Every structure is written in structure tokens, then in C-alpha cells.
Coordinates of N, CA and C in Angstrom, one line a residue:
D15 N 5.9 20.8 3.2 CA 5.9 22.1 3.7 C 6.7 23.0 2.8
R16 N 7.8 22.5 2.3 CA 8.7 23.3 1.5 C 8.0 23.8 0.2
F17 N 7.1 22.9 -0.4 CA 6.5 23.3 -1.6 C 5.0 23.7 -1.4
Y18 N 4.6 23.9 -0.2 CA 3.3 24.3 0.1 C 2.2 23.4 -0.5
I19 N 2.4 22.1 -0.3 CA 1.4 21.1 -0.7 C 1.4 20.0 0.3
S20 N 0.2 19.6 0.6 CA 0.0 18.5 1.6 C 0.5 17.2 1.0
E21 N 0.8 16.2 1.8 CA 1.2 14.9 1.4 C 0.1 14.2 0.5
S22 N -1.2 14.4 1.0 CA -2.3 13.7 0.3 C -2.5 14.4 -1.1
Q23 N -2.3 15.7 -1.2 CA -2.4 16.4 -2.5 C -1.3 15.9 -3.4
L24 N -0.1 15.8 -2.9 CA 1.0 15.3 -3.7 C 0.7 13.9 -4.2
R25 N 0.2 13.1 -3.4 CA -0.1 11.7 -3.8 C -1.2 11.7 -4.9
R26 N -2.2 12.5 -4.8 CA -3.2 12.7 -5.8 C -2.6 13.2 -7.1
N27 N -1.7 14.2 -7.0 CA -1.1 14.7 -8.2 C -0.2 13.7 -8.9
I28 N 0.5 12.9 -8.2 CA 1.3 11.9 -8.8 C 0.5 10.8 -9.4
Y29 N -0.6 10.4 -8.8 CA -1.5 9.5 -9.3 C -2.2 10.0 -10.6
K30 N -2.6 11.2 -10.6 CA -3.2 11.8 -11.8 C -2.2 11.9 -12.9
A31 N -1.0 12.2 -12.7 CA 0.0 12.3 -13.7 C 0.5 10.9 -14.3
T32 N 0.6 9.9 -13.4 CA 1.2 8.7 -13.8 C 0.2 7.5 -13.8
G33 N -0.9 7.6 -13.1 CA -1.8 6.5 -13.0 C -1.3 5.5 -12.0
L34 N -0.3 5.8 -11.2 CA 0.3 4.9 -10.2 C 0.4 5.6 -8.9
S35 N 0.4 4.8 -7.8 CA 0.7 5.4 -6.5 C 2.1 5.9 -6.5
P36 N 2.5 6.8 -5.6 CA 3.9 7.2 -5.5 C 4.9 6.0 -5.4
N37 N 4.5 5.0 -4.5 CA 5.4 3.9 -4.3 C 5.5 3.0 -5.6
S38 N 4.4 2.8 -6.2 CA 4.4 2.0 -7.5 C 5.2 2.7 -8.6
Y39 N 5.1 4.0 -8.6 CA 5.8 4.8 -9.6 C 7.3 4.7 -9.3
I40 N 7.7 4.8 -8.1 CA 9.2 4.6 -7.7 C 9.7 3.3 -8.1
V41 N 8.9 2.2 -7.8 CA 9.3 0.9 -8.1 C 9.5 0.7 -9.6
T42 N 8.5 1.2 -10.4 CA 8.6 1.2 -11.8 C 9.8 1.9 -12.4
L43 N 10.2 3.0 -11.8 CA 11.4 3.7 -12.2 C 12.6 2.8 -11.9
R44 N 12.7 2.2 -10.7 CA 13.8 1.3 -10.4 C 13.9 0.1 -11.3
I45 N 12.8 -0.5 -11.6 CA 12.8 -1.6 -12.5 C 13.2 -1.2 -13.9
N46 N 12.8 -0.1 -14.4 CA 13.3 0.4 -15.7 C 14.8 0.6 -15.7
K47 N 15.4 1.1 -14.6 CA 16.8 1.2 -14.5 C 17.5 -0.2 -14.4
A48 N 16.9 -1.1 -13.7 CA 17.4 -2.4 -13.7 C 17.4 -3.1 -15.0
K49 N 16.3 -2.9 -15.8 CA 16.3 -3.5 -17.1 C 17.4 -3.0 -18.0
S50 N 17.7 -1.7 -17.9 CA 18.8 -1.1 -18.6 C 20.2 -1.7 -18.1
E51 N 20.3 -1.9 -16.8 CA 21.5 -2.5 -16.3 C 21.7 -4.0 -16.7
L52 N 20.6 -4.7 -16.7 CA 20.6 -6.1 -17.2 C 21.1 -6.2 -18.6
F53 N 20.7 -5.2 -19.4 CA 21.0 -5.2 -20.8 C 22.5 -4.8 -21.0
D54 N 22.9 -3.7 -20.3 CA 24.2 -3.1 -20.6 C 25.4 -3.6 -19.8
S55 N 25.1 -4.2 -18.7 CA 26.3 -4.6 -17.9 C 26.3 -6.1 -17.6
G56 N 27.4 -6.6 -17.1 CA 27.6 -8.0 -16.8 C 27.5 -8.1 -15.3
K57 N 27.0 -7.1 -14.6 CA 26.8 -7.2 -13.1 C 25.9 -8.3 -12.7
S58 N 26.1 -8.8 -11.5 CA 25.2 -9.8 -11.0 C 23.8 -9.2 -10.7
I59 N 22.8 -10.0 -10.7 CA 21.4 -9.6 -10.5 C 21.3 -9.0 -9.1
N60 N 22.0 -9.6 -8.1 CA 22.0 -9.1 -6.7 C 22.6 -7.7 -6.7
T61 N 23.7 -7.4 -7.4 CA 24.3 -6.1 -7.4 C 23.4 -5.1 -8.1
I62 N 22.8 -5.5 -9.2 CA 21.9 -4.6 -9.8 C 20.7 -4.2 -8.9
A63 N 20.2 -5.2 -8.2 CA 19.0 -5.0 -7.3 C 19.4 -4.0 -6.3
Y64 N 20.6 -4.2 -5.7 CA 21.1 -3.2 -4.6 C 21.3 -1.8 -5.2
E65 N 21.9 -1.7 -6.4 CA 22.2 -0.4 -7.0 C 21.0 0.3 -7.4
C66 N 19.9 -0.4 -7.6 CA 18.6 0.2 -8.0 C 17.7 0.5 -6.8
G67 N 18.2 0.3 -5.6 CA 17.5 0.7 -4.4 C 16.7 -0.4 -3.8
F68 N 16.8 -1.6 -4.2 CA 16.1 -2.7 -3.5 C 17.0 -3.3 -2.4
T69 N 16.4 -3.6 -1.3 CA 17.2 -4.1 -0.2 C 17.3 -5.6 -0.2
S70 N 16.6 -6.3 -1.0 CA 16.8 -7.8 -1.1 C 16.5 -8.2 -2.6
Q71 N 17.3 -9.2 -2.9 CA 17.1 -9.8 -4.3 C 15.8 -10.4 -4.5
Y72 N 15.2 -11.0 -3.4 CA 13.9 -11.6 -3.5 C 12.8 -10.6 -3.8
Y73 N 12.8 -9.5 -3.1 CA 11.8 -8.4 -3.3 C 12.0 -7.9 -4.8
F74 N 13.3 -7.7 -5.1 CA 13.6 -7.2 -6.5 C 13.0 -8.1 -7.5
S75 N 13.2 -9.4 -7.4 CA 12.7 -10.4 -8.3 C 11.2 -10.4 -8.4
R76 N 10.6 -10.3 -7.2 CA 9.1 -10.3 -7.2 C 8.6 -9.1 -7.9
C77 N 9.2 -7.9 -7.7 CA 8.7 -6.7 -8.4 C 9.0 -6.7 -9.9
F78 N 10.2 -7.2 -10.2 CA 10.6 -7.3 -11.6 C 9.6 -8.2 -12.4
S79 N 9.3 -9.4 -11.8 CA 8.4 -10.3 -12.4 C 7.0 -9.8 -12.5
K80 N 6.5 -9.1 -11.5 CA 5.2 -8.5 -11.5 C 5.1 -7.5 -12.7
I81 N 6.1 -6.7 -12.9 CA 6.1 -5.6 -13.9 C 6.3 -6.1 -15.3
T82 N 7.3 -7.0 -15.4 CA 7.7 -7.4 -16.8 C 7.1 -8.8 -17.2
G83 N 6.7 -9.6 -16.2 CA 6.1 -10.9 -16.6 C 7.2 -12.0 -16.7
M84 N 8.4 -11.6 -16.3 CA 9.5 -12.6 -16.3 C 10.5 -12.3 -15.2
S85 N 11.3 -13.3 -14.9 CA 12.3 -13.1 -13.9 C 13.5 -12.2 -14.5
P86 N 14.3 -11.6 -13.6 CA 15.4 -10.9 -14.1 C 16.4 -11.7 -14.9
S87 N 16.6 -13.0 -14.5 CA 17.6 -13.8 -15.2 C 17.0 -14.2 -16.6
K88 N 15.7 -14.5 -16.7 CA 15.1 -14.8 -18.0 C 15.1 -13.6 -18.9
Y89 N 14.8 -12.4 -18.3 CA 14.9 -11.2 -19.1 C 16.3 -11.0 -19.7
R90 N 17.3 -11.2 -18.9 CA 18.7 -11.1 -19.4 C 19.0 -12.1 -20.5
M91 N 18.5 -13.3 -20.3 CA 18.7 -14.3 -21.4 C 18.1 -13.9 -22.7
L92 N 16.9 -13.4 -22.6 CA 16.1 -13.1 -23.8 C 16.7 -11.9 -24.6
I93 N 17.3 -10.9 -23.8 CA 17.8 -9.7 -24.5 C 19.3 -9.9 -25.0
S94 N 19.9 -11.0 -24.6 CA 21.3 -11.3 -25.0 C 21.4 -11.8 -26.4

């Protein structure tokens, strides 16, 4: 309402701009942030998952693996 655009139009615009659904786009942004945290910090994977907006480490690991092709712990080992 605030931006005078319907929810469906907003979804179409996000898809057109990114090639992803709004939910997929948000998850991708969170995973990119997590990748940065895995590289730059010594925080636990559970802490990183929570700080990036995931409510469970299991869901975070599933999303991370789906997008990157490897688990968060394997990613951390490879970039170290």
C-alpha cells in the first residue's frame, strides 16, 4: 500500500530483476552473508546461522548446501 504496488506485482518485479522468487532471493542474500562470516570470523556455525536470520542450524545447512554445493563446515575448511 505504501508504495502503491500490489504484492503480486512486487513479486513479479523481484523475479524479473533477480531471476529468483522473493524468498529465494532473501535466502541467497543470507547465505552470501554467512559465507562472509565463515571466512572472516571464528564464530560457530550455529551462531552464524542465527545471526544471518535462520531459525535452525539444520535449515541453514540445507540452504547453504543447496546454494553452494557443500556444507558450511566444508566451506570453512576449504577457504581456510
